[in-house]
Amino acid sequence: MEGAPNILSRLVFFLWVPFCLWGMKRWPPARATAAMSLVGVLILPELVTFSVPGIPDFYKPTIIVLWVFLGAVFFHRERLSSVSFPWQLKWCIGFLLVGAVFTVLLNTDPLNYGSSYVPAHRPYDIVHLLIKRILMIILPFVLGLSMFRSGAELRVLLQTFVAAALLYSILQIAEMVLSPQLNRWVYGFHQHSFAQTMRGGGFRPMVFMSHGLALAMFTTLATIAAAALHKVGAKVIDVPAKWAAGYLGAILATSRSVAALLYAFVAVPLVLFVSPRRQVFVALAIGSLLLTYPAARSLGLIPVDDINAFVLDQYGVEKVGSLTVRFENEAEMLDKALERLWFGWGWFCRACFYDPWSGALISIRDGAWIATLGNTGIIGFIGHFGLLVFPVWVLWRRISRVPKVANRRLLAALALMVGLSCFDLIPNGNFNTISLLLAGALYGSLDGLLREAALARRRRRAERARAAQEARGALAT
């Protein structure tokens, strides 16, 4: 953090509570959940925390999820109570909750590295870890699963996503021109290193999000959503979706984030020109890389040298140097994670490396996959990322049962958004809970559409049976 949070950076969180509850009451479940979740992510300040005795500190992601969920409890309770979970999702949630208990109980040993002391976990940390996993992982997925249950609500989610990106692009353009200063001007501090915003002779905007990469990924997902809405002939705030997709693509191209731009180059043509089932297959393939990456990395199946050579050829020495450091850190931290494979090392950066003499932290944990594996072990890893990948797998198996082509296209585009979000967790951190909300919405929308289709089939069979019975009665008379 560069600078110090001002009074507005704290006051806005207190204003957020009545605003969020008002929004959740005013709008239908899908629109309210999408709008309030995105407004919170895009507007509230990062790094500001609120300490409450006996429970973990509250900060931006947990505050957003908590109050959106409470709004759903107060005003849309019937949605939450009507949702059922398949056994696979129950297992994932069970892994998260039970794994938290064992992670704490198996890490009660303090660690010493030179002058650095890394504390042990206490049994009371179980409460902290359970609350954190519920707020950060389980509730965002549950909100998506319960609030989006039809094709119309799926369209609302994508339209809200695109509308938010269109409005937010004004702030992005301002930061491209003036440099990323909005967070400092409004809240009094830079939420991340200003040096990382300078790219290619210009600036990579952050606005109020945690990092420029997080904003670029958000814009990528919105561009994919706009392309899908164009395929089904929808508009976004009275703007044809094709114009929204083109405009957001231009914003993305000028935001100086190579990876996010490459994601869009892959996904948008798929949405526009490939069948929904094949889109879902691609989404499943790239999303599953997240689950298999630790095993592939430990077995030497990732062509690290070839990747470094490609990056050197395309982007130069500076970029390949950063990538080499990243791969070296991954290898070291993966070796350490394997020492406590099942339940991990716990929190306080216990899975990190420290200089044995000075005690200084020398690990760089860029990828969410290695941080999750090191902290929670394979049990927490499967529980967390299984919630993301499982809905894509179910859609791949069942998309042919969805009756309308438009709904299949929207589901496939959402699957691509989830799959790319999963893939991005390999090189980058887990910036917010949007990906979990989208994954829950994917499963909830698919389940709702399949239930509607099954109900329609039952009605048609009943009508045919009634007509046949009436015909037999007429013949008998």
Short mmCIF file of C-alpha atoms in Angstrom, two decimals, residues 195-444:
data_model
loop_
_atom_site.label_atom_id
_atom_site.label_comp_id
_atom_site.label_asym_id
_atom_site.label_seq_id
_atom_site.Cartn_x
_atom_site.Cartn_y
_atom_site.Cartn_z
CA ALA A 195 5.53 0.66 -10.70
CA GLN A 196 3.51 -2.36 -11.88
CA THR A 197 1.02 -0.11 -13.65
CA MET A 198 3.63 1.16 -16.13
CA ARG A 199 3.69 -1.06 -19.20
CA GLY A 200 4.97 -0.47 -22.74
CA GLY A 201 5.31 3.29 -22.46
CA GLY A 202 1.82 3.71 -20.97
CA PHE A 203 -0.30 2.77 -18.00
CA ARG A 204 -2.31 -0.33 -17.10
CA PRO A 205 -5.43 0.89 -15.23
CA MET A 206 -6.55 -0.48 -11.89
CA VAL A 207 -9.33 1.98 -10.91
CA PHE A 208 -10.63 0.56 -7.57
CA MET A 209 -9.76 -3.10 -8.14
CA SER A 210 -6.86 -4.92 -6.49
CA HIS A 211 -4.54 -5.01 -9.51
CA GLY A 212 -4.45 -4.12 -13.18
CA LEU A 213 -4.57 -7.83 -14.00
CA ALA A 214 -7.86 -8.17 -12.10
CA LEU A 215 -9.41 -5.32 -14.08
CA ALA A 216 -8.10 -6.69 -17.39
CA MET A 217 -9.57 -10.12 -16.60
CA PHE A 218 -12.91 -8.53 -15.73
CA THR A 219 -12.92 -6.71 -19.08
CA THR A 220 -12.07 -9.96 -20.88
CA LEU A 221 -15.01 -11.76 -19.28
CA ALA A 222 -17.33 -8.87 -20.14
CA THR A 223 -16.16 -8.96 -23.77
CA ILE A 224 -16.98 -12.68 -23.96
CA ALA A 225 -20.40 -12.03 -22.41
CA ALA A 226 -21.09 -9.25 -24.94
CA ALA A 227 -20.15 -11.54 -27.84
CA ALA A 228 -22.56 -14.19 -26.54
CA LEU A 229 -25.37 -11.66 -26.16
CA HIS A 230 -24.76 -10.58 -29.75
CA LYS A 231 -25.22 -14.20 -30.91
CA VAL A 232 -28.67 -14.29 -29.33
CA GLY A 233 -29.68 -10.83 -30.56
CA ALA A 234 -29.70 -9.09 -27.17
CA LYS A 235 -28.96 -5.49 -26.25
CA VAL A 236 -27.17 -3.96 -23.26
CA ILE A 237 -28.55 -0.65 -21.95
CA ASP A 238 -30.06 -0.06 -25.42
CA VAL A 239 -26.72 -0.65 -27.14
CA PRO A 240 -26.45 -3.56 -29.63
CA ALA A 241 -24.28 -6.21 -28.04
CA LYS A 242 -21.94 -6.38 -31.04
CA TRP A 243 -20.98 -2.73 -30.53
CA ALA A 244 -20.47 -3.34 -26.83
CA ALA A 245 -18.21 -6.32 -27.61
CA GLY A 246 -16.15 -4.31 -30.10
CA TYR A 247 -15.79 -1.37 -27.73
CA LEU A 248 -14.76 -3.54 -24.78
CA GLY A 249 -12.30 -5.38 -27.02
CA ALA A 250 -10.72 -2.02 -27.89
CA ILE A 251 -10.51 -1.11 -24.20
CA LEU A 252 -8.87 -4.46 -23.50
CA ALA A 253 -6.38 -4.02 -26.34
CA THR A 254 -5.23 -0.69 -24.89
CA SER A 255 -5.08 -1.84 -21.26
CA ARG A 256 -1.60 -3.40 -21.70
CA SER A 257 -2.37 -6.85 -20.33
CA VAL A 258 -1.08 -9.45 -22.78
CA ALA A 259 -2.57 -12.54 -21.13
CA ALA A 260 -6.08 -11.09 -20.85
CA LEU A 261 -5.97 -10.01 -24.49
CA LEU A 262 -4.88 -13.50 -25.55
CA TYR A 263 -7.79 -14.98 -23.59
CA ALA A 264 -10.19 -12.77 -25.54
CA PHE A 265 -8.55 -13.68 -28.86
CA VAL A 266 -9.23 -17.35 -28.07
CA ALA A 267 -12.69 -17.08 -26.52
CA VAL A 268 -14.52 -14.50 -28.65
CA PRO A 269 -14.06 -16.38 -31.98
CA LEU A 270 -15.22 -19.55 -30.23
CA VAL A 271 -18.39 -17.79 -29.08
CA LEU A 272 -19.05 -16.33 -32.52
CA PHE A 273 -18.22 -19.25 -34.80
CA VAL A 274 -18.15 -22.56 -32.88
CA SER A 275 -21.03 -24.71 -31.68
CA PRO A 276 -22.00 -24.47 -27.99
CA ARG A 277 -20.95 -28.04 -27.22
CA ARG A 278 -17.47 -27.50 -28.62
CA GLN A 279 -17.19 -24.26 -26.69
CA VAL A 280 -17.96 -26.15 -23.50
CA PHE A 281 -15.38 -28.81 -24.39
CA VAL A 282 -12.72 -26.09 -24.74
CA ALA A 283 -13.86 -24.52 -21.46
CA LEU A 284 -13.62 -27.87 -19.70
CA ALA A 285 -10.17 -28.55 -21.18
CA ILE A 286 -8.65 -25.25 -20.12
CA GLY A 287 -10.45 -25.24 -16.77
CA SER A 288 -9.29 -28.77 -15.95
CA LEU A 289 -5.68 -27.65 -16.41
CA LEU A 290 -6.01 -25.94 -13.04
CA LEU A 291 -6.83 -29.24 -11.32
CA THR A 292 -4.10 -31.19 -13.09
CA TYR A 293 -1.37 -28.54 -13.06
CA PRO A 294 0.21 -29.50 -9.70
CA ALA A 295 0.58 -33.14 -10.79
CA ALA A 296 1.88 -32.15 -14.22
CA ARG A 297 4.33 -29.70 -12.66
CA SER A 298 5.66 -32.21 -10.15
CA LEU A 299 6.08 -34.87 -12.86
CA GLY A 300 7.94 -32.51 -15.16
CA LEU A 301 5.23 -32.53 -17.83
CA ILE A 302 5.13 -28.73 -18.17
CA PRO A 303 7.64 -27.67 -20.88
CA VAL A 304 9.20 -24.89 -18.83
CA ASP A 305 12.24 -24.43 -21.10
CA ASP A 306 10.11 -24.25 -24.23
CA ILE A 307 7.79 -21.69 -22.64
CA ASN A 308 10.76 -19.56 -21.58
CA ALA A 309 12.22 -19.74 -25.10
CA PHE A 310 8.89 -18.70 -26.65
CA VAL A 311 8.48 -15.76 -24.27
CA LEU A 312 12.07 -14.67 -24.90
CA ASP A 313 11.49 -14.74 -28.64
CA GLN A 314 8.17 -12.87 -28.49
CA TYR A 315 8.53 -10.44 -25.58
CA GLY A 316 12.22 -10.04 -24.78
CA VAL A 317 14.64 -10.55 -21.90
CA GLU A 318 12.73 -8.58 -19.25
CA LYS A 319 9.57 -10.67 -19.59
CA VAL A 320 11.40 -14.01 -19.68
CA GLY A 321 13.39 -13.05 -16.60
CA SER A 322 10.19 -12.52 -14.65
CA LEU A 323 8.78 -15.81 -15.95
CA THR A 324 11.95 -17.72 -15.02
CA VAL A 325 11.78 -16.42 -11.45
CA ARG A 326 8.11 -17.44 -11.31
CA PHE A 327 8.86 -21.00 -12.45
CA GLU A 328 11.76 -21.34 -10.00
CA ASN A 329 9.57 -20.19 -7.11
CA GLU A 330 6.82 -22.57 -8.19
CA ALA A 331 9.21 -25.52 -8.15
CA GLU A 332 10.54 -24.69 -4.68
CA MET A 333 7.13 -24.07 -3.15
CA LEU A 334 5.68 -27.17 -4.79
CA ASP A 335 8.39 -29.27 -3.16
CA LYS A 336 7.52 -27.75 0.19
CA ALA A 337 3.78 -28.21 -0.37
CA LEU A 338 4.35 -31.91 -1.05
CA GLU A 339 5.83 -32.27 2.45
CA ARG A 340 2.35 -31.72 3.89
CA LEU A 341 0.36 -32.80 0.88
CA TRP A 342 -3.06 -33.58 2.28
CA PHE A 343 -3.92 -30.61 4.49
CA GLY A 344 -1.15 -28.11 3.80
CA TRP A 345 0.91 -25.83 6.01
CA GLY A 346 -1.86 -23.47 7.08
CA TRP A 347 -1.78 -19.69 7.00
CA PHE A 348 0.73 -17.00 8.14
CA CYS A 349 2.77 -17.86 5.02
CA ARG A 350 3.97 -21.05 6.70
CA ALA A 351 4.32 -22.64 3.24
CA CYS A 352 6.69 -19.90 2.09
CA PHE A 353 10.49 -19.87 2.00
CA TYR A 354 12.64 -17.61 4.16
CA ASP A 355 16.31 -16.75 4.10
CA PRO A 356 17.95 -19.07 6.67
CA TRP A 357 20.21 -16.31 7.99
CA SER A 358 18.27 -13.07 7.82
CA GLY A 359 14.80 -14.63 8.04
CA ALA A 360 13.59 -12.45 5.15
CA LEU A 361 10.70 -13.75 3.05
CA ILE A 362 12.08 -14.85 -0.33
CA SER A 363 9.05 -16.62 -1.85
CA ILE A 364 6.90 -15.02 -4.54
CA ARG A 365 3.49 -16.70 -4.70
CA ASP A 366 1.89 -15.34 -7.85
CA GLY A 367 -0.34 -18.27 -8.80
CA ALA A 368 -3.45 -18.99 -6.75
CA TRP A 369 -2.92 -22.72 -7.33
CA ILE A 370 0.37 -22.91 -5.42
CA ALA A 371 -0.88 -20.67 -2.62
CA THR A 372 -3.99 -22.84 -2.21
CA LEU A 373 -2.06 -26.10 -2.39
CA GLY A 374 0.59 -24.91 0.05
CA ASN A 375 -1.91 -23.50 2.53
CA THR A 376 -4.68 -26.11 2.44
CA GLY A 377 -3.16 -29.21 0.82
CA ILE A 378 -4.77 -31.36 -1.82
CA ILE A 379 -8.04 -31.62 0.16
CA GLY A 380 -8.60 -27.87 0.23
CA PHE A 381 -7.33 -27.58 -3.35
CA ILE A 382 -9.91 -30.05 -4.66
CA GLY A 383 -12.68 -28.53 -2.54
CA HIS A 384 -12.01 -25.00 -3.75
CA PHE A 385 -11.26 -25.53 -7.42
CA GLY A 386 -13.67 -28.44 -7.74
CA LEU A 387 -16.50 -25.95 -7.20
CA LEU A 388 -15.23 -24.05 -10.24
CA VAL A 389 -14.64 -26.93 -12.64
CA PHE A 390 -17.54 -29.24 -11.75
CA PRO A 391 -20.32 -27.06 -13.27
CA VAL A 392 -18.42 -26.91 -16.57
CA TRP A 393 -18.11 -30.72 -16.58
CA VAL A 394 -21.84 -31.14 -15.91
CA LEU A 395 -22.70 -28.72 -18.71
CA TRP A 396 -20.48 -30.63 -21.14
CA ARG A 397 -22.42 -33.82 -20.36
CA ARG A 398 -25.90 -32.27 -20.44
CA ILE A 399 -25.88 -29.32 -22.83
CA SER A 400 -27.69 -31.32 -25.52
CA ARG A 401 -30.69 -31.58 -23.16
CA VAL A 402 -31.12 -27.78 -23.00
CA PRO A 403 -34.01 -27.13 -25.41
CA LYS A 404 -33.32 -23.67 -26.86
CA VAL A 405 -30.24 -22.79 -28.94
CA ALA A 406 -30.07 -19.33 -27.39
CA ASN A 407 -29.84 -20.78 -23.90
CA ARG A 408 -27.17 -23.23 -25.02
CA ARG A 409 -25.12 -20.38 -26.45
CA LEU A 410 -25.35 -18.33 -23.26
CA LEU A 411 -24.47 -21.32 -21.10
CA ALA A 412 -21.48 -22.14 -23.30
CA ALA A 413 -20.20 -18.55 -23.12
CA LEU A 414 -20.56 -18.58 -19.34
CA ALA A 415 -18.64 -21.87 -19.25
CA LEU A 416 -15.83 -20.22 -21.23
CA MET A 417 -15.80 -17.36 -18.73
CA VAL A 418 -15.48 -19.84 -15.86
CA GLY A 419 -12.88 -21.95 -17.68
CA LEU A 420 -10.68 -18.94 -18.44
CA SER A 421 -11.04 -17.76 -14.84
CA CYS A 422 -9.78 -21.17 -13.73
CA PHE A 423 -6.86 -21.08 -16.16
CA ASP A 424 -5.91 -17.58 -15.01
CA LEU A 425 -5.46 -18.89 -11.46
CA ILE A 426 -2.35 -20.76 -12.64
CA PRO A 427 -0.23 -17.67 -13.36
CA ASN A 428 -2.14 -15.12 -11.26
CA GLY A 429 -3.72 -14.72 -7.86
CA ASN A 430 -7.35 -15.04 -6.81
CA PHE A 431 -8.31 -11.37 -6.92
CA ASN A 432 -12.02 -11.62 -6.03
CA THR A 433 -14.99 -13.99 -5.77
CA ILE A 434 -16.51 -13.29 -9.21
CA SER A 435 -15.37 -16.62 -10.64
CA LEU A 436 -17.18 -18.56 -7.90
CA LEU A 437 -20.36 -16.55 -8.42
CA LEU A 438 -20.19 -17.31 -12.16
CA ALA A 439 -19.56 -21.02 -11.54
CA GLY A 440 -22.55 -21.21 -9.21
CA ALA A 441 -24.68 -19.33 -11.74
CA LEU A 442 -23.60 -21.78 -14.45
CA TYR A 443 -24.75 -24.80 -12.47
CA GLY A 444 -27.90 -23.06 -11.19
#
